[in-house]
Coordinates of C-alpha atoms in Angstrom, one line a residue:
Chain C
M16 CA -39.0 -130.2 -48.1
A17 CA -39.4 -128.0 -51.6
G18 CA -39.1 -131.3 -53.8
V19 CA -41.7 -133.1 -51.7
V20 CA -44.5 -130.6 -52.1
I21 CA -43.5 -130.0 -56.1
K22 CA -43.9 -133.7 -56.5
K23 CA -47.5 -133.4 -54.5
I24 CA -48.1 -130.7 -56.9
L25 CA -47.4 -132.6 -60.0
T26 CA -49.4 -135.8 -58.4
S27 CA -52.3 -133.3 -57.7
L28 CA -52.3 -132.0 -61.3
V29 CA -52.6 -135.4 -62.8
V30 CA -55.6 -136.2 -60.1
L31 CA -57.4 -133.1 -61.2
F32 CA -57.2 -134.1 -64.8
G33 CA -58.5 -137.3 -64.2
A34 CA -61.2 -135.7 -61.8
L35 CA -62.0 -134.0 -65.0
V36 CA -62.2 -136.9 -67.4
L37 CA -64.5 -138.3 -64.8
V38 CA -66.9 -135.7 -64.4
F39 CA -66.9 -135.5 -68.3
L40 CA -68.0 -139.1 -68.8
I41 CA -70.4 -139.3 -66.2
M42 CA -72.5 -136.2 -67.9
N43 CA -71.8 -137.5 -71.4
V44 CA -71.2 -141.6 -71.5
L45 CA -73.7 -142.5 -68.7
P46 CA -77.0 -144.4 -70.4
G47 CA -79.3 -141.7 -72.1
D48 CA -78.7 -138.9 -74.4
P49 CA -77.6 -135.4 -72.8
I50 CA -79.6 -133.5 -74.8
F51 CA -82.5 -134.9 -73.1
S52 CA -81.6 -133.0 -69.8
I53 CA -82.3 -130.0 -72.0
V54 CA -85.7 -131.1 -74.3
D55 CA -88.6 -133.1 -73.5
P56 CA -88.5 -135.8 -76.7
T57 CA -92.0 -136.6 -76.6
T58 CA -92.6 -132.9 -77.5
T59 CA -89.7 -131.9 -79.6
S60 CA -89.2 -133.1 -83.1
P61 CA -86.0 -134.9 -84.2
E62 CA -85.1 -131.8 -86.7
E63 CA -85.4 -129.9 -83.7
I64 CA -83.0 -132.1 -81.4
A65 CA -80.5 -132.1 -84.2
A66 CA -80.5 -128.6 -84.8
L67 CA -80.0 -127.8 -80.9
K68 CA -77.6 -130.8 -80.5
H69 CA -75.5 -128.9 -83.5
E70 CA -75.8 -125.6 -81.9
L71 CA -74.7 -126.8 -78.3
G72 CA -71.8 -129.0 -80.3
M73 CA -73.3 -132.0 -78.9
D74 CA -73.4 -133.5 -82.5
K75 CA -69.2 -133.6 -82.3
P76 CA -67.4 -136.9 -81.7
L77 CA -67.5 -137.8 -77.9
G78 CA -63.3 -137.3 -78.0
Q79 CA -63.4 -134.1 -79.7
Q80 CA -66.1 -132.4 -77.3
F81 CA -63.8 -133.6 -74.5
V82 CA -60.9 -131.7 -76.0
E83 CA -62.7 -128.8 -76.5
Y84 CA -64.0 -129.1 -73.0
V85 CA -60.4 -129.3 -71.4
I86 CA -59.1 -126.3 -73.7
D87 CA -62.2 -124.2 -72.4
I88 CA -61.7 -125.3 -68.6
L89 CA -57.5 -124.1 -69.1
H90 CA -58.8 -120.7 -70.7
G91 CA -61.4 -120.5 -67.3
D92 CA -64.6 -121.1 -69.4
F93 CA -66.7 -123.7 -67.8
G94 CA -69.7 -123.0 -70.3
K95 CA -72.8 -121.4 -69.9
S96 CA -75.8 -122.1 -67.8
R97 CA -78.6 -123.4 -69.9
A98 CA -81.2 -121.9 -68.1
S99 CA -79.8 -118.1 -67.5
S100 CA -76.8 -117.9 -69.9
E101 CA -74.7 -116.7 -67.4
P102 CA -71.2 -118.2 -67.4
V103 CA -70.6 -121.2 -64.7
L104 CA -67.6 -119.7 -63.7
A105 CA -68.9 -116.4 -62.7
L106 CA -71.8 -117.8 -61.0
I107 CA -69.6 -119.8 -58.9
L108 CA -67.1 -117.3 -58.1
K109 CA -70.1 -115.0 -57.2
N110 CA -71.7 -117.5 -54.6
L111 CA -68.2 -119.0 -53.4
P112 CA -67.9 -116.5 -50.7
K113 CA -70.8 -117.4 -48.6
T114 CA -70.3 -121.1 -49.1
I115 CA -66.3 -120.7 -48.0
E116 CA -67.9 -118.5 -44.8
L117 CA -70.3 -121.5 -44.1
T118 CA -67.6 -124.2 -44.3
V119 CA -65.1 -122.2 -42.3
V120 CA -67.1 -121.3 -39.5
S121 CA -68.6 -125.0 -39.4
V122 CA -64.8 -126.5 -39.4
V123 CA -64.3 -124.3 -36.6
I124 CA -67.0 -125.2 -34.5
S125 CA -66.8 -129.1 -35.3
V126 CA -62.5 -128.9 -34.7
T127 CA -63.0 -127.4 -31.5
L128 CA -65.8 -129.7 -30.0
G129 CA -63.9 -132.7 -31.6
I130 CA -61.1 -132.0 -30.3
L131 CA -62.1 -130.9 -26.9
L132 CA -64.6 -133.5 -26.4
G133 CA -62.1 -136.5 -27.5
I134 CA -59.4 -135.4 -25.4
L135 CA -61.8 -134.9 -22.4
S136 CA -63.6 -138.4 -23.6
A137 CA -59.8 -140.0 -23.6
V138 CA -58.7 -138.8 -20.3
F139 CA -62.3 -139.5 -18.8
R140 CA -61.9 -143.3 -19.8
N141 CA -64.8 -145.4 -18.9
R142 CA -66.1 -142.8 -16.6
V143 CA -70.0 -141.3 -17.0
L144 CA -68.5 -138.2 -19.3
D145 CA -66.6 -140.9 -21.5
T146 CA -69.6 -142.7 -22.1
V147 CA -72.1 -139.5 -22.5
V148 CA -69.7 -138.1 -25.2
R149 CA -69.3 -141.3 -26.8
V150 CA -73.2 -141.9 -27.4
L151 CA -73.7 -138.2 -28.3
S152 CA -71.1 -138.7 -31.0
L153 CA -72.6 -141.7 -32.4
I154 CA -75.7 -139.9 -32.7
T155 CA -74.4 -137.2 -34.5
I156 CA -73.2 -139.5 -36.7
S157 CA -76.0 -141.2 -37.5
M158 CA -78.1 -137.9 -37.9
P159 CA -79.3 -137.1 -41.6
T160 CA -77.8 -133.1 -41.6
F161 CA -81.0 -132.0 -43.3
W162 CA -83.2 -133.3 -40.4
T163 CA -80.7 -131.8 -37.8
G164 CA -80.9 -128.4 -39.8
V165 CA -85.1 -128.9 -39.9
L166 CA -85.0 -129.6 -35.8
F167 CA -82.9 -126.1 -35.3
I168 CA -85.1 -124.4 -37.7
L169 CA -88.3 -125.8 -35.7
L170 CA -86.9 -125.1 -32.2
F171 CA -84.7 -121.9 -32.6
S172 CA -86.7 -120.0 -35.3
V173 CA -90.4 -121.5 -35.4
K174 CA -90.7 -122.1 -31.5
L175 CA -88.3 -119.9 -29.7
R176 CA -87.8 -117.3 -32.5
W177 CA -84.3 -116.5 -31.6
L178 CA -82.3 -116.9 -35.0
P179 CA -83.7 -116.4 -38.8
S180 CA -84.1 -119.9 -40.4
M181 CA -83.3 -118.6 -43.8
G182 CA -81.4 -116.1 -45.6
S183 CA -77.6 -115.7 -46.1
E184 CA -76.8 -111.6 -45.1
G185 CA -75.3 -111.5 -41.9
F186 CA -73.7 -113.0 -39.0
R187 CA -77.5 -114.0 -37.4
T188 CA -78.3 -116.2 -40.5
L189 CA -75.0 -117.7 -40.4
I190 CA -75.4 -119.2 -36.9
L191 CA -77.9 -122.2 -37.6
P192 CA -76.4 -123.6 -40.8
S193 CA -72.7 -123.6 -39.5
V194 CA -74.1 -124.7 -35.9
T195 CA -75.7 -128.1 -37.9
L196 CA -72.9 -128.5 -40.1
G197 CA -70.4 -128.3 -37.4
I198 CA -72.4 -130.3 -34.6
V199 CA -72.8 -133.2 -37.6
S200 CA -69.4 -133.4 -38.5
S201 CA -68.1 -133.3 -35.0
G202 CA -68.7 -136.9 -34.2
V203 CA -66.1 -138.3 -36.7
I204 CA -63.3 -136.0 -34.9
V205 CA -64.2 -136.8 -31.4
R206 CA -64.1 -140.6 -32.4
M207 CA -60.5 -140.0 -34.0
V208 CA -59.2 -138.1 -31.6
R209 CA -60.4 -140.0 -28.5
N210 CA -59.0 -143.1 -30.1
S211 CA -55.4 -141.8 -30.8
A212 CA -55.4 -139.9 -27.8
L213 CA -55.7 -143.2 -25.8
E214 CA -53.2 -144.9 -28.2
I215 CA -50.6 -142.3 -27.2
I216 CA -51.4 -141.7 -23.5
N217 CA -50.2 -145.3 -23.1
E218 CA -46.8 -144.8 -25.2
P219 CA -44.1 -145.2 -22.9
F220 CA -42.7 -141.5 -23.8
I221 CA -45.9 -139.8 -21.8
V222 CA -45.1 -142.5 -19.2
T223 CA -41.6 -141.0 -18.7
L224 CA -42.6 -137.4 -19.2
R225 CA -45.3 -138.2 -16.0
A226 CA -42.3 -140.3 -14.0
K227 CA -39.9 -137.3 -14.5
G228 CA -42.7 -135.0 -12.7
L229 CA -44.1 -133.0 -15.7
A230 CA -47.5 -131.2 -14.9
E231 CA -50.5 -133.3 -16.1
R232 CA -51.4 -130.1 -18.0
T233 CA -48.2 -129.7 -19.9
V234 CA -48.3 -133.6 -20.9
M235 CA -51.7 -133.2 -22.4
L236 CA -51.2 -130.0 -24.4
R237 CA -47.5 -130.1 -25.4
H238 CA -47.1 -134.0 -26.3
V239 CA -50.5 -135.6 -26.1
L240 CA -52.2 -133.4 -28.2
R241 CA -49.4 -132.5 -31.0
N242 CA -49.2 -136.2 -31.5
V243 CA -52.6 -136.6 -31.5
M244 CA -53.0 -133.9 -34.4
I245 CA -51.5 -135.6 -36.8
P246 CA -54.0 -138.2 -37.7
T247 CA -56.9 -135.9 -36.8
I248 CA -55.4 -133.2 -39.2
T249 CA -56.3 -136.1 -41.9
V250 CA -59.8 -136.5 -40.5
I251 CA -60.1 -132.6 -40.7
G252 CA -58.7 -132.5 -44.4
L253 CA -61.5 -134.8 -45.3
Q254 CA -64.2 -133.3 -43.1
V255 CA -63.4 -130.0 -45.1
T256 CA -64.2 -131.4 -48.2
N257 CA -67.5 -133.3 -46.9
M258 CA -68.8 -129.9 -45.5
L259 CA -68.3 -128.6 -49.1
A260 CA -70.6 -131.5 -49.9
G261 CA -72.7 -131.2 -47.1
S262 CA -73.2 -127.4 -48.0
V263 CA -75.4 -128.9 -51.1
I264 CA -78.0 -129.8 -48.7
I265 CA -77.6 -126.9 -45.7
E266 CA -77.9 -124.4 -47.9
T267 CA -81.0 -125.6 -49.5
V268 CA -82.5 -126.4 -45.9
F269 CA -81.3 -122.7 -44.9
S270 CA -82.5 -121.0 -48.3
R271 CA -78.9 -120.0 -48.1
Q272 CA -76.9 -118.4 -51.1
G273 CA -73.6 -120.9 -52.4
I274 CA -72.5 -123.2 -54.5
G275 CA -74.6 -125.9 -53.1
R276 CA -77.6 -124.2 -53.7
I277 CA -76.8 -123.3 -57.1
I278 CA -76.0 -127.1 -57.6
S279 CA -79.0 -128.1 -56.3
T280 CA -81.3 -125.9 -58.1
A281 CA -79.3 -126.7 -61.3
I282 CA -79.7 -130.7 -60.3
M283 CA -84.0 -129.5 -60.5
A284 CA -83.6 -127.1 -63.9
R285 CA -81.2 -130.5 -65.6
D286 CA -78.6 -127.7 -66.2
I287 CA -75.8 -129.7 -66.6
P288 CA -73.2 -127.4 -67.4
I289 CA -73.8 -126.0 -63.8
V290 CA -73.7 -129.5 -62.4
Q291 CA -70.7 -130.6 -64.3
G292 CA -69.0 -127.0 -63.3
V293 CA -69.6 -127.1 -59.8
V294 CA -68.4 -130.7 -59.3
F295 CA -65.4 -130.1 -60.8
F296 CA -64.4 -126.8 -59.1
S297 CA -65.0 -128.9 -55.5
A298 CA -62.8 -131.3 -57.2
I299 CA -60.0 -128.7 -57.3
I300 CA -61.0 -127.5 -53.8
C301 CA -60.3 -130.8 -52.5
V302 CA -57.0 -131.4 -54.2
V303 CA -56.0 -128.1 -52.9
V304 CA -57.2 -129.0 -49.4
N305 CA -55.5 -132.5 -49.5
L306 CA -52.2 -130.5 -50.3
V307 CA -52.2 -128.4 -47.8
V308 CA -52.9 -131.3 -45.4
D309 CA -49.8 -132.9 -46.7
V310 CA -47.5 -129.9 -46.0
S311 CA -49.1 -129.3 -42.9
Y312 CA -48.1 -132.9 -41.9
A313 CA -44.2 -131.7 -42.4
I314 CA -44.9 -128.7 -40.3
I315 CA -46.0 -130.4 -37.2
D316 CA -44.3 -133.7 -37.1
P317 CA -40.6 -133.4 -37.8
R318 CA -39.8 -137.0 -38.6
V319 CA -42.1 -136.4 -41.8
R320 CA -39.9 -133.5 -42.4
R321 CA -36.5 -134.8 -42.5
A322 CA -38.0 -137.7 -44.3
Chain R
M17 CA -67.0 -153.5 -13.5
K18 CA -65.8 -154.8 -16.5
K19 CA -68.5 -157.5 -16.4
L20 CA -70.8 -154.2 -16.3
K21 CA -69.6 -152.3 -19.3
L22 CA -69.8 -155.6 -21.6
S23 CA -73.3 -156.3 -20.6
L24 CA -74.3 -152.4 -21.4
S25 CA -72.9 -152.6 -24.7
D26 CA -74.3 -156.1 -25.3
A27 CA -77.7 -154.9 -24.4
L28 CA -77.2 -151.8 -26.5
A29 CA -76.4 -154.0 -29.3
V30 CA -79.2 -156.2 -28.9
I31 CA -81.7 -153.5 -28.8
S32 CA -80.3 -152.5 -32.0
G33 CA -80.7 -155.7 -33.6
L34 CA -84.2 -156.0 -32.5
F35 CA -84.9 -152.7 -34.1
I36 CA -83.1 -153.5 -37.1
A37 CA -85.1 -156.8 -37.3
F38 CA -88.7 -154.4 -36.6
I39 CA -87.3 -152.2 -39.6
L40 CA -86.3 -155.5 -41.7
L41 CA -90.3 -156.6 -40.8
C42 CA -91.8 -153.4 -41.9
A43 CA -90.2 -153.8 -45.4
I44 CA -90.9 -157.3 -45.8
A45 CA -94.5 -157.4 -44.9
P46 CA -95.7 -153.9 -44.1
G47 CA -99.3 -154.7 -44.1
F48 CA -98.3 -156.9 -41.1
V49 CA -97.0 -153.5 -39.2
A50 CA -99.1 -150.6 -40.5
P51 CA -102.5 -150.0 -39.2
Y52 CA -103.6 -147.9 -42.5
S53 CA -103.1 -148.1 -45.8
P54 CA -100.4 -146.0 -46.8
T55 CA -102.4 -144.6 -49.8
Y56 CA -105.5 -144.0 -47.4
M57 CA -106.7 -140.2 -47.4
N58 CA -108.7 -139.2 -44.4
V59 CA -109.8 -135.7 -45.5
A60 CA -111.7 -135.7 -42.1
D61 CA -107.9 -136.2 -40.5
L62 CA -105.9 -133.9 -41.9
L63 CA -102.6 -132.5 -40.2
Q64 CA -104.0 -134.5 -37.0
A65 CA -101.2 -134.6 -34.3
P66 CA -99.8 -137.4 -32.7
S67 CA -102.4 -139.6 -30.9
L68 CA -103.2 -143.5 -30.2
T69 CA -105.1 -143.5 -33.4
H70 CA -102.5 -142.1 -35.5
L71 CA -98.8 -143.1 -33.7
F72 CA -96.8 -140.3 -35.9
G73 CA -99.8 -138.2 -36.8
T74 CA -101.0 -137.4 -40.2
D75 CA -100.1 -135.4 -43.2
Y76 CA -101.5 -133.0 -45.5
F77 CA -103.5 -135.6 -47.5
G78 CA -104.5 -137.4 -44.2
R79 CA -102.4 -140.3 -44.4
D80 CA -101.3 -141.8 -41.3
V81 CA -97.6 -140.8 -41.0
F82 CA -96.4 -143.9 -39.5
S83 CA -98.2 -146.5 -42.5
V84 CA -96.7 -144.3 -44.9
V85 CA -93.1 -144.7 -43.2
V86 CA -93.5 -148.3 -42.3
Y87 CA -94.3 -148.7 -46.3
G88 CA -91.6 -146.4 -47.1
S89 CA -89.0 -147.9 -45.6
R90 CA -89.1 -150.9 -48.4
D91 CA -87.2 -148.8 -50.6
S92 CA -85.0 -147.3 -48.3
L93 CA -83.7 -150.3 -47.4
I94 CA -83.3 -151.8 -51.2
I95 CA -81.3 -149.1 -51.7
G96 CA -79.1 -149.5 -49.1
V97 CA -78.6 -152.6 -49.0
A98 CA -78.3 -152.6 -52.8
S99 CA -75.6 -150.0 -52.7
V100 CA -73.7 -151.7 -50.1
L101 CA -73.6 -154.9 -52.0
T102 CA -73.0 -153.3 -55.5
G103 CA -70.2 -150.7 -54.2
G104 CA -68.9 -153.6 -51.4
I105 CA -68.7 -156.3 -54.2
I106 CA -67.0 -153.9 -57.1
G107 CA -64.6 -152.0 -54.8
G108 CA -64.0 -154.8 -52.6
I109 CA -62.6 -157.3 -55.5
L110 CA -60.8 -154.2 -57.3
G111 CA -59.2 -153.4 -54.1
A112 CA -58.4 -157.1 -53.1
L113 CA -57.0 -157.7 -57.1
A114 CA -55.2 -154.0 -56.9
G115 CA -53.3 -155.0 -53.5
F116 CA -52.8 -159.0 -54.6
I117 CA -51.2 -158.2 -57.9
G118 CA -49.0 -155.0 -56.9
G119 CA -46.7 -153.3 -59.1
V120 CA -48.1 -151.1 -61.5
V121 CA -51.8 -152.4 -61.3
D122 CA -51.7 -151.3 -57.7
T123 CA -50.2 -148.0 -58.6
I124 CA -53.2 -147.1 -61.6
F125 CA -55.4 -148.3 -59.2
N126 CA -54.4 -146.0 -56.6
R127 CA -54.5 -143.0 -58.9
F128 CA -58.1 -144.2 -59.8
I129 CA -59.5 -144.5 -56.5
E130 CA -57.5 -141.0 -55.7
I131 CA -59.4 -139.4 -58.6
L132 CA -62.8 -141.0 -57.1
M133 CA -62.0 -139.6 -53.7
T134 CA -61.4 -136.0 -55.1
I135 CA -64.9 -135.6 -55.7
P136 CA -67.0 -135.7 -52.4
G137 CA -69.1 -138.9 -52.0
I138 CA -72.5 -137.1 -52.1
L139 CA -71.4 -135.0 -55.0
L140 CA -70.3 -137.3 -57.2
A141 CA -74.1 -139.6 -56.3
L142 CA -75.7 -136.2 -57.2
A143 CA -73.6 -135.8 -60.3
I144 CA -74.4 -139.5 -61.5
A145 CA -78.1 -139.0 -60.3
A146 CA -78.6 -135.5 -62.3
A147 CA -77.2 -137.4 -65.2
L148 CA -79.7 -140.3 -65.3
R149 CA -83.5 -139.7 -65.0
P150 CA -84.4 -140.7 -61.2
S151 CA -85.1 -144.4 -60.7
L152 CA -84.1 -147.0 -58.2
F153 CA -81.3 -148.1 -60.4
S154 CA -79.9 -144.5 -60.9
I155 CA -79.6 -143.9 -57.0
V156 CA -78.1 -147.3 -56.2
L157 CA -75.7 -146.8 -59.2
A158 CA -74.7 -143.1 -57.6
I159 CA -74.3 -144.4 -53.9
S160 CA -72.4 -147.6 -55.0
V161 CA -70.0 -146.0 -57.5
S162 CA -69.6 -143.1 -54.7
S163 CA -68.7 -146.0 -52.0
I164 CA -66.6 -147.9 -54.1
P165 CA -63.2 -146.1 -52.9
Q166 CA -63.9 -146.7 -48.8
Y167 CA -64.4 -150.6 -49.5
S168 CA -61.7 -151.1 -52.2
R169 CA -58.9 -148.8 -49.6
V170 CA -59.8 -151.7 -47.2
M171 CA -60.0 -154.9 -48.8
R172 CA -56.2 -153.6 -50.6
G173 CA -54.7 -152.9 -46.8
Q174 CA -56.2 -156.1 -45.6
V175 CA -54.9 -158.3 -48.6
I176 CA -51.8 -156.6 -48.4
S177 CA -50.9 -157.3 -44.8
I178 CA -52.1 -161.1 -45.6
K179 CA -50.1 -161.7 -48.9
N180 CA -46.9 -161.2 -46.8
R181 CA -47.9 -163.6 -44.1
P182 CA -45.4 -167.1 -43.9
Y183 CA -48.5 -169.3 -44.8
I184 CA -49.0 -167.5 -48.1
T185 CA -44.7 -167.9 -48.9
V186 CA -45.3 -171.7 -48.4
S187 CA -48.5 -171.6 -50.7
N188 CA -46.1 -170.2 -53.0
S189 CA -43.3 -172.2 -52.8
I190 CA -45.1 -175.2 -53.2
G191 CA -46.5 -174.3 -56.2
T192 CA -50.3 -173.3 -55.7
R193 CA -51.7 -171.4 -58.6
G194 CA -52.2 -167.8 -57.9
A195 CA -55.8 -167.9 -58.5
V196 CA -56.3 -170.4 -55.7
I197 CA -54.1 -168.6 -53.0
F198 CA -55.9 -165.4 -54.3
V199 CA -59.5 -166.9 -53.7
K200 CA -59.0 -169.7 -50.8
H201 CA -56.1 -168.2 -48.5
V202 CA -56.2 -164.2 -49.2
L203 CA -60.0 -163.1 -50.1
L204 CA -61.5 -165.6 -47.2
N205 CA -59.2 -164.5 -44.9
S206 CA -59.9 -160.8 -45.5
W207 CA -63.3 -160.8 -45.1
S208 CA -63.4 -159.5 -41.5
P209 CA -62.6 -155.9 -41.7
F210 CA -64.6 -155.6 -44.9
L211 CA -67.6 -157.0 -43.2
V212 CA -67.5 -154.2 -40.4
M213 CA -66.8 -151.2 -43.5
A214 CA -70.1 -152.9 -45.2
T215 CA -72.4 -152.8 -41.9
L216 CA -71.1 -149.4 -41.2
G217 CA -71.3 -148.7 -45.3
L218 CA -75.1 -149.4 -45.0
G219 CA -76.2 -146.5 -42.4
S220 CA -74.0 -144.0 -44.8
S221 CA -76.3 -145.3 -48.0
I222 CA -79.2 -144.6 -46.3
L223 CA -78.3 -141.2 -45.1
V224 CA -77.0 -140.6 -48.5
A225 CA -80.2 -141.9 -50.8
S226 CA -82.2 -139.9 -48.1
G227 CA -80.3 -136.8 -48.7
L228 CA -80.5 -137.1 -52.5
S229 CA -84.7 -138.0 -52.0
F230 CA -84.6 -134.4 -50.0
L231 CA -82.8 -132.7 -52.6
G232 CA -85.8 -134.1 -55.4
L233 CA -83.7 -137.1 -56.8
G234 CA -85.6 -139.9 -55.5
I235 CA -87.8 -142.0 -57.2
I236 CA -91.6 -140.4 -57.5
K237 CA -93.7 -142.7 -56.5
E238 CA -96.9 -143.0 -54.4
I239 CA -95.4 -144.4 -51.5
P240 CA -92.6 -142.2 -50.7
D241 CA -89.3 -143.4 -49.2
W242 CA -88.1 -141.7 -45.8
G243 CA -86.2 -139.2 -47.3
T244 CA -88.8 -138.0 -49.7
L245 CA -91.5 -138.3 -46.9
L246 CA -89.1 -135.9 -44.7
S247 CA -88.6 -133.3 -47.8
Q248 CA -92.0 -133.1 -48.6
G249 CA -93.2 -132.5 -44.7
R250 CA -90.7 -129.6 -44.6
G251 CA -93.4 -127.3 -46.2
Y252 CA -95.7 -128.1 -43.4
L253 CA -92.9 -127.6 -40.5
V254 CA -94.8 -124.9 -38.9
V255 CA -98.5 -126.7 -38.9
A256 CA -97.6 -130.2 -38.8
H257 CA -94.0 -130.7 -37.5
W258 CA -94.4 -134.3 -37.1
I259 CA -94.3 -135.1 -41.2
C260 CA -90.7 -134.4 -40.8
T261 CA -89.7 -135.1 -37.0
F262 CA -91.1 -138.9 -36.9
P263 CA -89.4 -139.7 -40.8
G264 CA -86.3 -138.1 -39.3
L265 CA -86.3 -139.6 -35.7
V266 CA -86.6 -143.3 -37.4
I267 CA -83.7 -142.7 -39.9
T268 CA -81.7 -141.6 -37.1
A269 CA -82.6 -144.7 -34.9
F270 CA -82.2 -147.1 -37.9
V271 CA -78.6 -146.0 -38.6
L272 CA -77.8 -145.2 -35.1
A273 CA -78.6 -149.3 -34.7
I274 CA -76.4 -150.0 -37.6
N275 CA -73.8 -148.2 -36.3
I276 CA -73.8 -149.8 -32.6
I277 CA -73.9 -153.3 -34.7
G278 CA -70.8 -152.1 -36.6
D279 CA -68.9 -150.9 -33.6
R280 CA -69.7 -154.2 -31.9
L281 CA -68.5 -156.0 -34.4
R282 CA -65.3 -154.3 -34.8
D283 CA -64.9 -155.0 -31.0
V284 CA -65.4 -158.6 -31.7
I285 CA -63.2 -159.1 -34.9
D286 CA -60.3 -157.0 -33.2
P287 CA -60.4 -156.7 -29.5
K288 CA -57.7 -154.4 -29.8

């Protein structure tokens, strides 16, 4: 087991380095001089542009820029915001707790809804409840997250005046953003759980358990649910990373503090070090989540542990 | 009972198909569907609620929201289709080649896809769109690159399952060239799950594109696409919610229709 974990960690480090190369290439190699993200070429003289490039180290060969970038990252230096001169890592760490708060609550909502409705849908297959759940899950998958957020603001903040539409202080400001993100993401989990449960319900070992007279509740909770959890955990892992990405939109819609909000503001201001830093930091989180997912397989499924 | 269920899902697919055809008509011949010009600003009709004269109401310039949505469908659809074609073709060919060749090529390819998947799709698209100037090309490129992993993984899996079948072994043993086996026997027999993925991918491309537009990375044009229109309408939520609600409803209905067709296609191709 320890060997598997160490191997996974080493692979994750390789993947993370690849992500670092990718982010650097996107920001520095795509068509267009990156300096024009800072200055307007029509109003700035070539001398001023050259001086600024020299000051920011952008006149060095690309390879050298990359090596220096990697060394800086290893020292925890993600660069400085071009707008506020604040260190990018400090900015990310300052805003991260609010994004984690939003992601965790959203995951709890989507997983609870997803597993509950998915199991119910499988148990009542081809009945009215199943049809309703399937239609609803398809609708939630098809809805733009930002539009769902806007609708919730319209209903719960503007019309009913129950909940605040913006801000990030206190539990009340967390309800609408997390419910929006949770509901939108639950559709995928519902479909996954339903399909897995339907396959498992028809497996011979479940038929045997029922034939032995085991209570239906025990069969469902102890045997079906446990086996459903294996593929579901993969989807949940993917959902965590999707929600992290979804927070970019949700934090903008609800004017909420978080790393999603700083990246959308940075994009508007073309503050490339922040965009680069946040994207790479998100990659780190995704790698860690994937690692946790892989390890959790071994905890849930004894076959994986013994492999 | 089985017959009734079948006809219900068929009916849903037919309704979805008709709605997709209507949106296609809007994109190809908007003047035929829209009652007003999308640039016609009637100062006397600012922020009018939906009525028979203006089905989706009017916006802050006095423009008919329904007409703007109809004309805006063109860009939204071009982005969606172009992204699926670009991402699908590149991802599909890469995945197929990796699966067919196997060995070191497949291992390197898997690492590359793993790296791409480390960065969540919309963040990757955001980074690409932010690095380039806002344009139709940059949005299509951003969405295409972020969608490559999903297409390549499906194609790779399918190709691996097909290349081990007996008729491929027979082709190999009678000396058929590798390229011929790849194109004629493997690629042509691997398209079905890929087609389902591409259909569902069209819906998600339109959602990502509208998200990018919502964040201000859309194309700045006189006639806004659906996401930009929705984003612009957000400031008028309290006084004129229809500027936001109707474009969102159209996006949802369109993506839902695509998903229903995609699901139906999957049922037909793989009845299991």
